[in-house]
Coordinates of C-alpha atoms in Angstrom, one line a residue:
X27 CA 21.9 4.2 -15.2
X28 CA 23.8 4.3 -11.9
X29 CA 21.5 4.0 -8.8
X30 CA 22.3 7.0 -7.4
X31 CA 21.4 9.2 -10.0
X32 CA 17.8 6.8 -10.0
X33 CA 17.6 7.8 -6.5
X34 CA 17.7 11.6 -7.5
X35 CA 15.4 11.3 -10.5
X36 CA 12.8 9.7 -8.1
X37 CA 13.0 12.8 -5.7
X38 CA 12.8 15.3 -8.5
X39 CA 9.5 13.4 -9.4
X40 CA 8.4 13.8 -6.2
X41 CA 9.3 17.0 -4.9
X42 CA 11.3 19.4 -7.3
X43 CA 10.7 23.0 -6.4
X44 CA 8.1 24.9 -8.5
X45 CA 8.1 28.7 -9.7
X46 CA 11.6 29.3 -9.8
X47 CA 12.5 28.8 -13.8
X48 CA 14.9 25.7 -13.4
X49 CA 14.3 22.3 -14.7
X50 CA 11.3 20.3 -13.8
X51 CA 8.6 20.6 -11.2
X52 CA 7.4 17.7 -8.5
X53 CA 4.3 16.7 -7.8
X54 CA 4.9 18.7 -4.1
X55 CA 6.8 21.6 -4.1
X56 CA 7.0 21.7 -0.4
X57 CA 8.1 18.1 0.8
X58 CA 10.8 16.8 2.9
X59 CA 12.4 13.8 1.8
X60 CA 15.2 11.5 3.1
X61 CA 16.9 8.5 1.1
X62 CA 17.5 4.7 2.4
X63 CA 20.2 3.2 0.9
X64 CA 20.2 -0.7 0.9
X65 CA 21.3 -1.3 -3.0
X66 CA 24.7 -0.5 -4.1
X67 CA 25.1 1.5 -7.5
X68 CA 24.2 -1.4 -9.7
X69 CA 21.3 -2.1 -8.1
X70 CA 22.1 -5.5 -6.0
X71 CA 21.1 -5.7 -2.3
X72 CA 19.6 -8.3 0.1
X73 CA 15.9 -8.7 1.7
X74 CA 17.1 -8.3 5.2
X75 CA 18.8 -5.2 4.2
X76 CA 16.0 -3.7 2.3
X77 CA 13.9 -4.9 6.2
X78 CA 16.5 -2.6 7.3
X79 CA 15.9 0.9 5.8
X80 CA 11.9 0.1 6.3
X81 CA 12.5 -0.6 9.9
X82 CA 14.8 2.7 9.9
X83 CA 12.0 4.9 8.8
X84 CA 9.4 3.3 11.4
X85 CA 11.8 4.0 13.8
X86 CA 12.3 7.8 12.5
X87 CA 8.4 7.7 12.5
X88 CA 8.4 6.6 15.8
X89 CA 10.6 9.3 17.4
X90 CA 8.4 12.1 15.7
X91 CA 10.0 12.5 12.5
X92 CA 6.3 12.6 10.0
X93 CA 7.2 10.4 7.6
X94 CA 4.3 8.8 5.6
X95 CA 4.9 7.2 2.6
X96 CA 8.0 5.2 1.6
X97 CA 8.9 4.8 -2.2
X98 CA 10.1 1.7 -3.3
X99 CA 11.4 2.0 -6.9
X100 CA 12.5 -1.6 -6.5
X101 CA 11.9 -5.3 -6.9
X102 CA 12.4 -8.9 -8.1
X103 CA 12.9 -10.7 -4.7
X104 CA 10.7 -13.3 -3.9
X105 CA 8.5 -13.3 -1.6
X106 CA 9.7 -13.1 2.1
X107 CA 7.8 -13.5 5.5
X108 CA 10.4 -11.4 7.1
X109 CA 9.9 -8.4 4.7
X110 CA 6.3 -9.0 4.6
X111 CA 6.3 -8.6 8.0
X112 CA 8.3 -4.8 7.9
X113 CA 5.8 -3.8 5.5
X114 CA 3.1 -4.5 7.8
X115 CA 5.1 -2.7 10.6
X116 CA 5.3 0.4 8.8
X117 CA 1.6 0.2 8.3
X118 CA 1.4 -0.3 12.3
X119 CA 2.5 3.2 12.2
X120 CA 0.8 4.9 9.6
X121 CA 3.3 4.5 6.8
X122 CA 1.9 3.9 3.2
X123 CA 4.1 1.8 0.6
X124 CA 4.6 2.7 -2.7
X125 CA 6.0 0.0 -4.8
X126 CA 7.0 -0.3 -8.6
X127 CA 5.2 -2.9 -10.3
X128 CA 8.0 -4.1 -12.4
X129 CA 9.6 -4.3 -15.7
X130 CA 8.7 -7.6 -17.6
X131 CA 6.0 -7.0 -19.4
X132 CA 4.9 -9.6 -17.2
X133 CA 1.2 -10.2 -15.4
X134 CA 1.7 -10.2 -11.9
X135 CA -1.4 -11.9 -11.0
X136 CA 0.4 -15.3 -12.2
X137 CA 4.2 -14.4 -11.9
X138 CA 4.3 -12.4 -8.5
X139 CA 6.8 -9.6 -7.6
X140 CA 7.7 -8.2 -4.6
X141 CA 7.6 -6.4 -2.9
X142 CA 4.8 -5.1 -5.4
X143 CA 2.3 -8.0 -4.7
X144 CA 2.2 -8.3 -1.0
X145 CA -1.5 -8.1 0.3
X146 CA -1.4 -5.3 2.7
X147 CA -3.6 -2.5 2.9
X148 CA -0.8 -0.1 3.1
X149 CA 0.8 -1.5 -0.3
X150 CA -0.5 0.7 -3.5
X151 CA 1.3 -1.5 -6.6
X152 CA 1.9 1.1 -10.0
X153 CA 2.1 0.4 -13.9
X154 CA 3.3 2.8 -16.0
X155 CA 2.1 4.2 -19.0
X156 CA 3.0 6.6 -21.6
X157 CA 1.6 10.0 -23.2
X158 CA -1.4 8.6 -24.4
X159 CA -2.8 6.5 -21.6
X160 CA -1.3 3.3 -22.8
X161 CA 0.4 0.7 -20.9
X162 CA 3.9 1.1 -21.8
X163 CA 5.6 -1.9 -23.2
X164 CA 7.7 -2.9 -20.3
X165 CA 5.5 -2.3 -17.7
X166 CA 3.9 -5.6 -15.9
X167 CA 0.2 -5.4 -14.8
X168 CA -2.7 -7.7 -13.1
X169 CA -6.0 -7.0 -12.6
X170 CA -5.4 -8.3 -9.3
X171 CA -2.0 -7.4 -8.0
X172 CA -1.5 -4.0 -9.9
X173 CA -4.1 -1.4 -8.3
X174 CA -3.2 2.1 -10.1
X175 CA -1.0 3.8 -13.2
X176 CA 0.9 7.0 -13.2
X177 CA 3.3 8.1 -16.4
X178 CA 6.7 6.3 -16.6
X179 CA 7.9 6.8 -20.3
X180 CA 10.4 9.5 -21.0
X181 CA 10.2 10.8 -18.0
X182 CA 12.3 14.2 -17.3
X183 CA 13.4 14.9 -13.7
X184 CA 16.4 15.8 -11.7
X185 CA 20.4 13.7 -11.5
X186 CA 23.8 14.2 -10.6
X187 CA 25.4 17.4 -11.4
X188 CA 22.3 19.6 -11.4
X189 CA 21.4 17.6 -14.7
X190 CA 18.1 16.1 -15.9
X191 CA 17.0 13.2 -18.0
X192 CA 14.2 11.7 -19.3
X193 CA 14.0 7.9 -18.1
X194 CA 11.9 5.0 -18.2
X195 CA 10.4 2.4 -16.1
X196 CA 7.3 1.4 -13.1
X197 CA 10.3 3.0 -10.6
X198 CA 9.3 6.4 -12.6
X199 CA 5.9 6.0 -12.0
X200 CA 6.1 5.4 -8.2
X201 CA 7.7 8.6 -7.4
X202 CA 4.3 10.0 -9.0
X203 CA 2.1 8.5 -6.5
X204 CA 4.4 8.7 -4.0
X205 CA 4.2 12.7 -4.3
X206 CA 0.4 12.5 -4.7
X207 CA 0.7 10.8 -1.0
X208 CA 2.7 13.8 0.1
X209 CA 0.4 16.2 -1.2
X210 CA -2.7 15.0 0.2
X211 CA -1.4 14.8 3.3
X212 CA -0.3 18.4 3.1
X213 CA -4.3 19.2 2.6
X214 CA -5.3 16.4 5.2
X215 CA -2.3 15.2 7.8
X216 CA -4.5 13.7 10.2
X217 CA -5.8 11.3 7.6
X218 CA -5.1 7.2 8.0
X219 CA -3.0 5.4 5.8
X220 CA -6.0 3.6 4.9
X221 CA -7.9 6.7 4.5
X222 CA -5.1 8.0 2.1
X223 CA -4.8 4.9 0.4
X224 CA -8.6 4.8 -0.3
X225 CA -8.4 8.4 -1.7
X226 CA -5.5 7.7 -4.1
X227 CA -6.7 4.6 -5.7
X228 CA -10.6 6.1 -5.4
X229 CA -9.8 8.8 -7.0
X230 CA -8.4 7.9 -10.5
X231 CA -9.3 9.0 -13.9
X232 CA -10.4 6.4 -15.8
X233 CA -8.5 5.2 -18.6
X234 CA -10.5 3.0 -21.2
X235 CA -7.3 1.5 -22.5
X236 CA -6.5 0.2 -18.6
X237 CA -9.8 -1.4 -18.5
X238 CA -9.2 -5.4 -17.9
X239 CA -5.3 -4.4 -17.1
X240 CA -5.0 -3.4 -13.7
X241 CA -7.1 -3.2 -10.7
X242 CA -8.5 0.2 -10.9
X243 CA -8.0 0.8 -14.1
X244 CA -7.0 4.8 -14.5
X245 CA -4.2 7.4 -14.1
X246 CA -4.0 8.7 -10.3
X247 CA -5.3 12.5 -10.5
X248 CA -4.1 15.3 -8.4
X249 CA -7.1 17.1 -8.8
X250 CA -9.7 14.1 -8.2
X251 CA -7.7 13.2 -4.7
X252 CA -7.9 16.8 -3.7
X253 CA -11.2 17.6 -4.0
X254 CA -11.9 13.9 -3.0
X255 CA -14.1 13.2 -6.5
X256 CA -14.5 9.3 -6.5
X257 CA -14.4 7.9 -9.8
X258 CA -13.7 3.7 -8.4
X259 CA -16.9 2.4 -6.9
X260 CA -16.0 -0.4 -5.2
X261 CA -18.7 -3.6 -4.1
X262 CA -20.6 -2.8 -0.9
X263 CA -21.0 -6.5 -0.6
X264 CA -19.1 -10.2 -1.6
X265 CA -21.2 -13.0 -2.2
X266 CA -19.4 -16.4 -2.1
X267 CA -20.7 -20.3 -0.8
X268 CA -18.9 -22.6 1.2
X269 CA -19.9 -26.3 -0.3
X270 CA -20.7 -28.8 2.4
X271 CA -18.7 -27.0 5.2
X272 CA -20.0 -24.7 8.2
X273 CA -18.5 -23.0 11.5
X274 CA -20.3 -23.4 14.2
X275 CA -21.4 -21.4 17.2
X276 CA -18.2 -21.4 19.4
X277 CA -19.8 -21.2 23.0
X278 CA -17.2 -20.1 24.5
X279 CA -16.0 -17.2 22.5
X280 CA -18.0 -14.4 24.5
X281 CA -15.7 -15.6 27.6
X282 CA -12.5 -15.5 25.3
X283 CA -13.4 -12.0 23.9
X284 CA -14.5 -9.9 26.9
X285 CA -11.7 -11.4 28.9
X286 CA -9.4 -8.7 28.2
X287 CA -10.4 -4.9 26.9
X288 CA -9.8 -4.4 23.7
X289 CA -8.6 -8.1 22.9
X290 CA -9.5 -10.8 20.7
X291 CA -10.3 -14.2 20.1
X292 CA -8.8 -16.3 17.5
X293 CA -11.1 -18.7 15.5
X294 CA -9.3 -20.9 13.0
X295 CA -11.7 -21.4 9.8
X296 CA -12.6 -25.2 8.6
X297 CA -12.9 -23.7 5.5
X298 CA -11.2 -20.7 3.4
X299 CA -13.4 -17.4 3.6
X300 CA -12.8 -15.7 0.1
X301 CA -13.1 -11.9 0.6
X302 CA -12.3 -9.2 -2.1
X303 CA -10.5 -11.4 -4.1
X304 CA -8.2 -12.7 -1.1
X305 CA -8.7 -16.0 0.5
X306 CA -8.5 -16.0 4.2
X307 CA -8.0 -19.1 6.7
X308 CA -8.4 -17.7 10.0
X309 CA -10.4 -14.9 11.3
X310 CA -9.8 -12.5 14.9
X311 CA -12.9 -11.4 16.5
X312 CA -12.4 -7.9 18.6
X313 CA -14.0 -7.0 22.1
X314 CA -15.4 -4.0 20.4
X315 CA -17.0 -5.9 17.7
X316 CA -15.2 -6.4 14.8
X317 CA -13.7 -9.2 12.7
X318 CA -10.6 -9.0 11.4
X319 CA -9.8 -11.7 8.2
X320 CA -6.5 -13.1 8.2
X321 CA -4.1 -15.2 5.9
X322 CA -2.0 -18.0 6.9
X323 CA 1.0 -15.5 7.0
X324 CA -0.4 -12.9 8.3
X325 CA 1.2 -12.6 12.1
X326 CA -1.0 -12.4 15.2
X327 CA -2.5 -9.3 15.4
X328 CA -1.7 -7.3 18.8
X329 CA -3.9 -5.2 21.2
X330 CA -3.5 -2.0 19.4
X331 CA -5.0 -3.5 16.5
X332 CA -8.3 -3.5 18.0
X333 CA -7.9 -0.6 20.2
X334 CA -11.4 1.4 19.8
X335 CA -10.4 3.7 17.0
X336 CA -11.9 2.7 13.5
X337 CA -10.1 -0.6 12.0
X338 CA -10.3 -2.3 8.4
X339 CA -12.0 -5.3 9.0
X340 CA -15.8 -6.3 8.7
X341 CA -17.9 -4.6 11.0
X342 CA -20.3 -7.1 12.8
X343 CA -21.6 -5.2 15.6
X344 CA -19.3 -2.0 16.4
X345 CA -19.5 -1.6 19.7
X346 CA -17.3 -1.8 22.7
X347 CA -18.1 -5.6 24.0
X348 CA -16.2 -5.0 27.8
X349 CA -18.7 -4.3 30.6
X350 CA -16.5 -1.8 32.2

């Protein structure tokens, strides 16, 4: 399968015009879509190209072109700061990231693949399954590291030469999602990328057979995400214990915090502060009271990440700490 004609059977997926008696249908009949070509037509590219096309759409973003979700029908690089970084950029600007979980059969919790298993809260990681609700046979998984499932076996959708073919594979299953993005957003534009991630993986319909295989464990549903029917309850609380360790009272972080509206104080942890299933070494406490958990790669936050619109994070006091 030449990559090209991947390329056009992911945007068929997505966005194939409906009601007109030819071929297929997407999941949003009314989408605009533009392709980012970093692989060559067998597939091989580099990181700092695939950086790149992600920076390109940010930048597209940036100049008032509403892009909001980027497909990534691709993998098997390891895992890379730099692109880690891009990812997070995109989700700077409201972009969400759709990536293919892969095609090893493989669980991702203990063999990772990117860009699929990056922790960012823009990143939604898809299995595939077939007609029945089954994992299909290639697809990797992780209760962990794989959060939905959308079909990818014998898929029909658009290629070259006004053609269509059925194909296989996780990269058929993103463009699924990635058109369930599109057409929430058509309902609801002025919702966050968090926001729309939430309603996507909130939403699915639960799949018995998923159960212990993925992280929400169910077929994403146009219908549930629409009318905004949760069917995932997540935990309202994490318990955990730190053995023999504390953080003390750091007297001089009021000072550090109200220094500067809208900024933040950095507080490096003497101990790892587990937190949905992520371990997190350092924390960033806002001037309008919240805390923000951080990994050891994750890059220093910047103003606009505590600005005084709503932020993911943990919610300690909520409130705007700067006298003025």
């Amino acid at each position: 399968m030449q990559l090209t004609t991947a390329v056009i059977h992911c945007a068929g997926t997505i966005g194939a015009s409906g009601n007109n008696n030819l071929g297929i249908v997407g999941v949003n009949w009314n989408v605009k879509l533009v392709g980012l070509k970093f692989l060559d037509g067998n597939g091989s590219g580099t990181t700092s190209d695939a950086i790149k096309a992600i920076d390109y759409a940010i930048n597209l973003k940036q100049r008032g072109i509403n892009i909001r979700a980027l497909n990534n029908s691709w993998g098997g690089s390891g895992f890379s700061s730099a692109l880690q970084d891009a990812i997070i950029r995109a989700k700077n600007v409201g972009i969400l990231f759709l990536a293919a979980a892969g095609n090893e059969s493989s669980n991702n919790d203990n063999t990772a693949s990117y860009p699929a298993n990056y922790k960012i809260s823009n990143v939604i990681s898809v299995a595939a399954i077939d007609r029945n609700g089954n994992l299909a046979s290639f697809s990797n998984y992780g209760t962990q590291s794989v959060d939905v499932a959308a079909p990818g076996v014998s898929i029909i959708s658009t290629i070259r030469g006004n053609q269509y073919a059925y194909y296989n594979g996780t990269s058929m299953a993103t463009p699924h999602v990635t058109g369930l993005a599109a057409l929430i957003l058509s309902h609801l534009p002025n919702l966050t990328v968090q926001e729309l991630r939430s309603r996507i993986i909130g939403t699915v319909k639960p799949l018995q057979s998923l159960t212990g295989v993925i992280k929400y464990p169910g077929i994403v549903s146009g219908l549930n995400a629409i009318n905004n029917t949760p069917t995932v309850s997540t935990p309202s609380s994490v318990k955990y214990t730190s053995a023999g360790q504390s953080l003390s009272e750091e007297t001089e972080l009021g000072d550090l915090v109200l220094n500067t509206d809208d900024g933040y104080a950095a507080v490096n942890l003497p101990f790892e502060f587990p937190y949905y299933q992520e371990k997190f070494s350092r924390i960033y406490v806002s001037a309008n009271g919240r805390v923000l958990p951080a990994t050891t790669n994750e890059p220093t936050p910047t103003l606009q990440d505590f600005a005084n619109s709503a932020y993911p994070g943990i919610s300690i006091y909520n409130d705007d700490f700067y006298p003025s």
